[in-house]
PDB file of C-alpha atoms in Angstrom:
ATOM      1  CA  LEU A   1       0.000   0.000   0.000  1.00  0.00           C
ATOM      2  CA  PRO A   2       1.240   3.563  -0.719  1.00  0.00           C
ATOM      3  CA  GLY A   3       0.879   4.597   2.907  1.00  0.00           C
ATOM      4  CA  LEU A   4       2.950   1.681   4.180  1.00  0.00           C
ATOM      5  CA  HIS A   5       5.575   2.362   1.529  1.00  0.00           C
ATOM      6  CA  VAL A   6       6.001   5.976   2.721  1.00  0.00           C
ATOM      7  CA  PHE A   7       6.202   4.733   6.331  1.00  0.00           C
ATOM      8  CA  ALA A   8       8.951   2.287   5.396  1.00  0.00           C
ATOM      9  CA  ILE A   9      10.967   5.026   3.704  1.00  0.00           C
ATOM     10  CA  ALA A  10      10.683   7.247   6.777  1.00  0.00           C
ATOM     11  CA  LEU A  11      12.235   4.478   8.932  1.00  0.00           C
ATOM     12  CA  ALA A  12      15.068   3.682   6.499  1.00  0.00           C
ATOM     13  CA  LEU A  13      18.715   3.897   7.497  1.00  0.00           C
ATOM     14  CA  GLU A  14      20.416   7.021   6.153  1.00  0.00           C
ATOM     15  CA  VAL A  15      24.120   7.901   5.949  1.00  0.00           C
ATOM     16  CA  SER A  16      25.453  11.370   5.123  1.00  0.00           C
ATOM     17  CA  VAL A  17      28.831  13.080   4.718  1.00  0.00           C
ATOM     18  CA  GLY A  18      27.386  16.586   4.974  1.00  0.00           C
ATOM     19  CA  LYS A  19      26.363  19.296   2.522  1.00  0.00           C
ATOM     20  CA  THR A  20      29.347  18.752   0.222  1.00  0.00           C
ATOM     21  CA  ASN A  21      31.034  15.499  -0.765  1.00  0.00           C
ATOM     22  CA  THR A  22      34.440  17.014  -1.516  1.00  0.00           C
ATOM     23  CA  VAL A  23      37.313  17.808   0.849  1.00  0.00           C
ATOM     24  CA  MET A  24      40.673  19.464   0.123  1.00  0.00           C
ATOM     25  CA  ALA A  25      43.699  18.874   2.332  1.00  0.00           C
ATOM     26  CA  LEU A  26      47.255  20.166   2.427  1.00  0.00           C
ATOM     27  CA  ASN A  27      49.992  17.594   1.997  1.00  0.00           C
ATOM     28  CA  ASN A  28      51.313  16.291   5.352  1.00  0.00           C
ATOM     29  CA  SER A  29      48.337  17.742   7.267  1.00  0.00           C
ATOM     30  CA  ASN A  30      45.452  16.071   9.100  1.00  0.00           C
ATOM     31  CA  VAL A  31      42.020  16.032   7.467  1.00  0.00           C
ATOM     32  CA  LEU A  32      38.554  15.360   8.840  1.00  0.00           C
ATOM     33  CA  LEU A  33      36.346  12.952   6.877  1.00  0.00           C
ATOM     34  CA  PRO A  34      32.811  13.584   8.192  1.00  0.00           C
ATOM     35  CA  CYS A  35      30.041  10.996   8.378  1.00  0.00           C
ATOM     36  CA  ALA A  36      26.824  10.552  10.357  1.00  0.00           C
ATOM     37  CA  PHE A  37      23.909   8.121  10.249  1.00  0.00           C
ATOM     38  CA  SER A  38      20.259   8.307  11.256  1.00  0.00           C
ATOM     39  CA  THR A  39      17.528   5.766  11.861  1.00  0.00           C
ATOM     40  CA  CYS A  40      14.067   6.167  13.347  1.00  0.00           C
ATOM     41  CA  THR A  41      13.945   2.601  14.701  1.00  0.00           C
ATOM     42  CA  GLY A  42      17.150   2.849  16.739  1.00  0.00           C
ATOM     43  CA  PHE A  43      20.094   0.485  16.394  1.00  0.00           C
ATOM     44  CA  GLN A  44      21.623  -2.587  18.006  1.00  0.00           C
ATOM     45  CA  ASP A  45      25.103  -3.999  17.298  1.00  0.00           C
ATOM     46  CA  LEU A  46      25.446  -1.549  14.423  1.00  0.00           C
ATOM     47  CA  VAL A  47      28.530  -2.001  12.247  1.00  0.00           C
ATOM     48  CA  PHE A  48      30.258   0.795  10.357  1.00  0.00           C
ATOM     49  CA  MET A  49      33.281   0.840   8.075  1.00  0.00           C
ATOM     50  CA  TRP A  50      35.348   3.280   6.081  1.00  0.00           C
ATOM     51  CA  TYR A  51      36.717   2.212   2.707  1.00  0.00           C
ATOM     52  CA  PHE A  52      39.294   3.837   0.451  1.00  0.00           C
ATOM     53  CA  ASN A  53      38.812   3.567  -3.322  1.00  0.00           C
ATOM     54  CA  SER A  54      36.750   0.401  -2.944  1.00  0.00           C
ATOM     55  CA  THR A  55      33.454  -0.703  -4.433  1.00  0.00           C
ATOM     56  CA  GLU A  56      33.330  -3.899  -2.376  1.00  0.00           C
ATOM     57  CA  LEU A  57      31.132  -3.166   0.621  1.00  0.00           C
ATOM     58  CA  VAL A  58      30.862  -6.291   2.772  1.00  0.00           C
ATOM     59  CA  ALA A  59      29.177  -5.852   6.144  1.00  0.00           C
ATOM     60  CA  ASP A  60      31.641  -7.760   8.353  1.00  0.00           C
ATOM     61  CA  PRO A  61      34.849  -8.409   6.415  1.00  0.00           C
ATOM     62  CA  ALA A  62      38.293  -9.267   7.632  1.00  0.00           C
ATOM     63  CA  PRO A  63      40.676  -6.305   7.484  1.00  0.00           C
ATOM     64  CA  LEU A  64      41.278  -5.445   3.846  1.00  0.00           C
ATOM     65  CA  PRO A  65      43.977  -3.292   2.279  1.00  0.00           C
ATOM     66  CA  LEU A  66      41.303  -0.812   1.194  1.00  0.00           C
ATOM     67  CA  GLN A  67      39.418  -0.847   4.489  1.00  0.00           C
ATOM     68  CA  ILE A  68      40.776   1.851   6.776  1.00  0.00           C
ATOM     69  CA  TYR A  69      38.383   1.653   9.745  1.00  0.00           C
ATOM     70  CA  HIS A  70      35.984  -0.957  11.138  1.00  0.00           C
ATOM     71  CA  GLY A  71      33.882  -0.247  14.211  1.00  0.00           C
ATOM     72  CA  LYS A  72      30.862  -1.552  16.085  1.00  0.00           C
ATOM     73  CA  ILE A  73      28.250   0.142  18.308  1.00  0.00           C
ATOM     74  CA  LYS A  74      26.272  -1.944  20.791  1.00  0.00           C
ATOM     75  CA  ASN A  75      23.454   0.571  21.365  1.00  0.00           C
ATOM     76  CA  LYS A  76      22.620   4.262  21.732  1.00  0.00           C
ATOM     77  CA  ALA A  77      24.009   4.365  25.275  1.00  0.00           C
ATOM     78  CA  SER A  78      27.470   3.164  24.289  1.00  0.00           C
ATOM     79  CA  GLU A  79      30.312   4.598  22.248  1.00  0.00           C
ATOM     80  CA  PRO A  80      31.794   2.682  19.286  1.00  0.00           C
ATOM     81  CA  THR A  81      34.425   0.036  19.806  1.00  0.00           C
ATOM     82  CA  VAL A  82      37.146  -0.395  17.218  1.00  0.00           C
ATOM     83  CA  ILE A  83      37.542  -3.764  15.503  1.00  0.00           C
ATOM     84  CA  TRP A  84      40.324  -2.731  13.147  1.00  0.00           C
ATOM     85  CA  HIS A  85      41.793   0.507  11.864  1.00  0.00           C
ATOM     86  CA  ASN A  86      44.642   1.864   9.819  1.00  0.00           C
ATOM     87  CA  PRO A  87      47.361   3.298  12.123  1.00  0.00           C
ATOM     88  CA  ARG A  88      46.957   6.744  10.534  1.00  0.00           C
ATOM     89  CA  VAL A  89      43.180   6.813  11.039  1.00  0.00           C
ATOM     90  CA  GLU A  90      41.645   8.202  14.230  1.00  0.00           C
ATOM     91  CA  PHE A  91      37.973   7.999  15.232  1.00  0.00           C
ATOM     92  CA  VAL A  92      36.637  11.413  16.360  1.00  0.00           C
ATOM     93  CA  GLY A  93      32.872  10.876  16.376  1.00  0.00           C
ATOM     94  CA  SER A  94      30.353  10.088  19.077  1.00  0.00           C
ATOM     95  CA  THR A  95      27.115   8.094  18.998  1.00  0.00           C
ATOM     96  CA  THR A  96      25.811   8.869  22.487  1.00  0.00           C
ATOM     97  CA  LYS A  97      24.930  12.332  21.239  1.00  0.00           C
ATOM     98  CA  LYS A  98      22.085  13.304  18.933  1.00  0.00           C
ATOM     99  CA  ASP A  99      23.928  13.309  15.593  1.00  0.00           C
ATOM    100  CA  ASN A 100      25.332   9.709  15.584  1.00  0.00           C
ATOM    101  CA  ASN A 101      28.680  11.005  14.372  1.00  0.00           C
ATOM    102  CA  ILE A 102      31.086   8.367  12.998  1.00  0.00           C
ATOM    103  CA  SER A 103      33.640  10.745  11.482  1.00  0.00           C
ATOM    104  CA  ILE A 104      37.344   9.949  11.248  1.00  0.00           C
ATOM    105  CA  VAL A 105      40.569  11.932  10.870  1.00  0.00           C
ATOM    106  CA  LEU A 106      43.261  10.869   8.439  1.00  0.00           C
ATOM    107  CA  ASN A 107      46.635  11.937   9.845  1.00  0.00           C
ATOM    108  CA  SER A 108      49.731  12.982   7.858  1.00  0.00           C
ATOM    109  CA  VAL A 109      47.955  13.118   4.523  1.00  0.00           C
ATOM    110  CA  GLU A 110      49.964  12.140   1.448  1.00  0.00           C
ATOM    111  CA  PHE A 111      49.291  12.676  -2.246  1.00  0.00           C
ATOM    112  CA  SER A 112      48.556   8.958  -2.568  1.00  0.00           C
ATOM    113  CA  ASP A 113      45.655   9.408  -0.104  1.00  0.00           C
ATOM    114  CA  ALA A 114      43.658  11.390  -2.656  1.00  0.00           C
ATOM    115  CA  GLY A 115      40.571   9.557  -3.856  1.00  0.00           C
ATOM    116  CA  LYS A 116      37.178   8.223  -2.812  1.00  0.00           C
ATOM    117  CA  TYR A 117      36.307   7.453   0.811  1.00  0.00           C
ATOM    118  CA  THR A 118      33.118   5.526   1.547  1.00  0.00           C
ATOM    119  CA  CYS A 119      31.360   5.490   4.907  1.00  0.00           C
ATOM    120  CA  HIS A 120      29.286   2.294   5.168  1.00  0.00           C
ATOM    121  CA  VAL A 121      26.757   1.381   7.882  1.00  0.00           C
ATOM    122  CA  LYS A 122      24.815  -1.828   8.608  1.00  0.00           C
ATOM    123  CA  ASN A 123      22.009  -1.945  11.191  1.00  0.00           C
ATOM    124  CA  PRO A 124      20.844  -5.450  12.240  1.00  0.00           C
ATOM    125  CA  LYS A 125      17.823  -3.918  14.009  1.00  0.00           C
ATOM    126  CA  GLU A 126      16.489  -2.823  10.602  1.00  0.00           C
ATOM    127  CA  ARG A 127      16.736  -6.327   9.147  1.00  0.00           C
ATOM    128  CA  ASN A 128      20.400  -5.730   8.351  1.00  0.00           C
ATOM    129  CA  ALA A 129      19.635  -2.580   6.359  1.00  0.00           C
ATOM    130  CA  GLN A 130      22.769  -1.080   4.808  1.00  0.00           C
ATOM    131  CA  HIS A 131      23.554   2.350   3.460  1.00  0.00           C
ATOM    132  CA  ASN A 132      26.654   4.332   2.534  1.00  0.00           C
ATOM    133  CA  ALA A 133      27.854   7.790   1.512  1.00  0.00           C
ATOM    134  CA  THR A 134      30.974   8.839  -0.368  1.00  0.00           C
ATOM    135  CA  ILE A 135      33.356  11.749   0.030  1.00  0.00           C
ATOM    136  CA  PHE A 136      36.211  12.687  -2.337  1.00  0.00           C
ATOM    137  CA  LEU A 137      39.554  13.887  -0.988  1.00  0.00           C
ATOM    138  CA  THR A 138      41.962  16.095  -2.958  1.00  0.00           C
ATOM    139  CA  VAL A 139      45.515  16.575  -1.672  1.00  0.00           C
ATOM    140  CA  VAL A 140      47.402  19.701  -2.735  1.00  0.00           C
ATOM    141  CA  HIS A 141      50.937  21.011  -2.315  1.00  0.00           C
ATOM    142  CA  LYS A 142      49.658  24.355  -1.039  1.00  0.00           C
ATOM    143  CA  MET A 143      46.349  26.075  -0.660  1.00  0.00           C
ATOM    144  CA  VAL A 144      45.633  28.570  -3.424  1.00  0.00           C
ATOM    145  CA  GLU A 145      43.953  31.788  -2.359  1.00  0.00           C
ATOM    146  CA  THR A 146      41.000  32.713  -4.497  1.00  0.00           C
ATOM    147  CA  ASP A 147      41.411  36.038  -6.312  1.00  0.00           C
ATOM    148  CA  ASN A 148      38.160  37.932  -5.829  1.00  0.00           C
ATOM    149  CA  THR A 149      39.302  41.079  -7.665  1.00  0.00           C
ATOM    150  CA  VAL A 150      37.155  40.458 -10.739  1.00  0.00           C
ATOM    151  CA  THR A 151      34.157  39.610  -8.569  1.00  0.00           C
ATOM    152  CA  LEU A 152      34.603  42.793  -6.533  1.00  0.00           C
ATOM    153  CA  ILE A 153      34.858  44.889  -9.727  1.00  0.00           C
ATOM    154  CA  ILE A 154      31.673  43.346 -11.128  1.00  0.00           C
ATOM    155  CA  VAL A 155      29.829  43.882  -7.838  1.00  0.00           C
ATOM    156  CA  GLY A 156      31.055  47.501  -7.720  1.00  0.00           C
ATOM    157  CA  VAL A 157      29.964  48.222 -11.290  1.00  0.00           C
ATOM    158  CA  VAL A 158      26.536  46.638 -10.778  1.00  0.00           C
ATOM    159  CA  GLY A 159      26.095  48.517  -7.511  1.00  0.00           C
ATOM    160  CA  GLY A 160      27.082  51.794  -9.189  1.00  0.00           C
ATOM    161  CA  LEU A 161      24.609  51.250 -12.032  1.00  0.00           C
ATOM    162  CA  ILE A 162      21.826  50.501  -9.577  1.00  0.00           C
ATOM    163  CA  GLY A 163      22.716  53.655  -7.623  1.00  0.00           C
ATOM    164  CA  LEU A 164      22.660  55.777 -10.794  1.00  0.00           C
ATOM    165  CA  LEU A 165      19.300  54.300 -11.779  1.00  0.00           C
ATOM    166  CA  ILE A 166      17.814  55.148  -8.379  1.00  0.00           C
ATOM    167  CA  LEU A 167      19.267  58.679  -8.568  1.00  0.00           C
ATOM    168  CA  PHE A 168      17.867  59.143 -12.088  1.00  0.00           C
ATOM    169  CA  MET A 169      14.396  58.044 -10.936  1.00  0.00           C
ATOM    170  CA  LEU A 170      14.513  60.472  -7.992  1.00  0.00           C
ATOM    171  CA  ILE A 171      15.587  63.359 -10.246  1.00  0.00           C
ATOM    172  CA  LYS A 172      12.836  62.466 -12.705  1.00  0.00           C
ATOM    173  CA  ARG A 173      10.215  62.532  -9.967  1.00  0.00           C
ATOM    174  CA  VAL A 174      11.460  65.922  -8.719  1.00  0.00           C
ATOM    175  CA  VAL A 175      11.484  67.389 -12.245  1.00  0.00           C
ATOM    176  CA  LEU A 176       7.984  66.088 -12.970  1.00  0.00           C
ATOM    177  CA  PHE A 177       6.789  67.522  -9.657  1.00  0.00           C
ATOM    178  CA  ILE A 178       8.267  70.957 -10.497  1.00  0.00           C
ATOM    179  CA  ILE A 179       6.767  70.884 -14.026  1.00  0.00           C
ATOM    180  CA  LYS A 180       3.352  69.986 -12.626  1.00  0.00           C
ATOM    181  CA  LYS A 181       3.519  72.809 -10.092  1.00  0.00           C
ATOM    182  CA  THR A 182       4.568  75.262 -12.808  1.00  0.00           C
ATOM    183  CA  GLN A 183       1.726  74.194 -15.093  1.00  0.00           C
ATOM    184  CA  ASP A 184      -0.796  74.495 -12.240  1.00  0.00           C
ATOM    185  CA  GLY A 185       0.473  78.035 -11.555  1.00  0.00           C
ATOM    186  CA  LYS A 186       0.085  79.033 -15.221  1.00  0.00           C
ATOM    187  CA  LYS A 187      -3.486  77.696 -15.265  1.00  0.00           C
ATOM    188  CA  GLU A 188      -4.358  79.779 -12.207  1.00  0.00           C
ATOM    189  CA  CYS A 189      -2.874  82.870 -13.895  1.00  0.00           C
ATOM    190  CA  LEU A 190      -4.850  82.244 -17.098  1.00  0.00           C
ATOM    191  CA  VAL A 191      -8.119  81.808 -15.196  1.00  0.00           C
ATOM    192  CA  SER A 192      -7.486  84.964 -13.204  1.00  0.00           C
ATOM    193  CA  SER A 193      -6.550  86.960 -16.316  1.00  0.00           C
ATOM    194  CA  SER A 194      -9.596  85.733 -18.218  1.00  0.00           C
ATOM    195  CA  GLY A 195     -11.869  86.759 -15.358  1.00  0.00           C
ATOM    196  CA  ASN A 196     -10.436  90.258 -15.276  1.00  0.00           C
ATOM    197  CA  ASP A 197     -10.912  90.781 -19.028  1.00  0.00           C
ATOM    198  CA  ASN A 198     -14.542  89.708 -18.857  1.00  0.00           C
ATOM    199  CA  THR A 199     -15.194  92.061 -15.985  1.00  0.00           C
ATOM    200  CA  GLU A 200     -13.648  94.987 -17.802  1.00  0.00           C
ATOM    201  CA  ASN A 201     -15.671  94.235 -20.935  1.00  0.00           C
ATOM    202  CA  GLY A 202     -18.807  93.975 -18.880  1.00  0.00           C
ATOM    203  CA  LEU A 203     -18.234  97.362 -17.203  1.00  0.00           C
ATOM    204  CA  ALA A 204     -17.565  99.017 -20.541  1.00  0.00           C
ATOM    205  CA  GLY A 205     -20.765  97.556 -21.943  1.00  0.00           C
ATOM    206  CA  SER A 206     -22.758  98.780 -18.954  1.00  0.00           C
ATOM    207  CA  LYS A 207     -21.463 102.274 -19.329  1.00  0.00           C
ATOM    208  CA  ALA A 208     -22.323 102.252 -23.035  1.00  0.00           C
ATOM    209  CA  GLU A 209     -25.823 101.053 -22.284  1.00  0.00           C
ATOM    210  CA  GLN A 210     -26.316 103.740 -19.626  1.00  0.00           C
ATOM    211  CA  LYS A 211     -25.754 106.591 -22.156  1.00  0.00           C
ATOM    212  CA  ALA A 212     -28.897 108.451 -23.115  1.00  0.00           C
ATOM    213  CA  PRO A 213     -30.078 107.899 -26.634  1.00  0.00           C
ATOM    214  CA  PRO A 214     -29.435 110.784 -28.979  1.00  0.00           C
ATOM    215  CA  LYS A 215     -32.259 113.201 -29.411  1.00  0.00           C
ATOM    216  CA  ALA A 216     -33.936 113.177 -32.751  1.00  0.00           C
TER     217      ALA A 216
END
């Protein structure tokens, strides 16, 4: 049923490496490889592993050359126990907190460490449900600073154009306001002038009508 299908998805095991799946590290430095899992049903004897450049994801393997960390978590109240790990890999997560963090740190990074790292989780409490997430590591000789000069110039030009546009609109409004006031003043003058002319014509006509008619 559709409703049961949506319910099953909501309870599914999820694994995430964060908002971005790429990490850059300086040669001979230490780098954090983040990973966290979530499950609505809880977990029991959960197994998690980290693989390097491997597509073989077996739940409980013997230590492999491409497996760099293998841990197990009894329940929510306990921290992970290590089954096997590469000597340069250090566990820095915690599962007694809310985020179920199973991140690791790779120490003394080398150029040969660049590649794909897969965080894999198996939860027996969810009928051995398994899920994984991948993060890509790039190792560089030195960090290159991003030159934002062009960006700053573009932002400055765009900002200047917007400012000029706003100033032009303000000037236009002021000019239109002045023109309207001037036109209103001229109309008042024309009305007043027209009224005076009519009055003068009327007075002249009255005087002409008041003259006595010539005697025959």
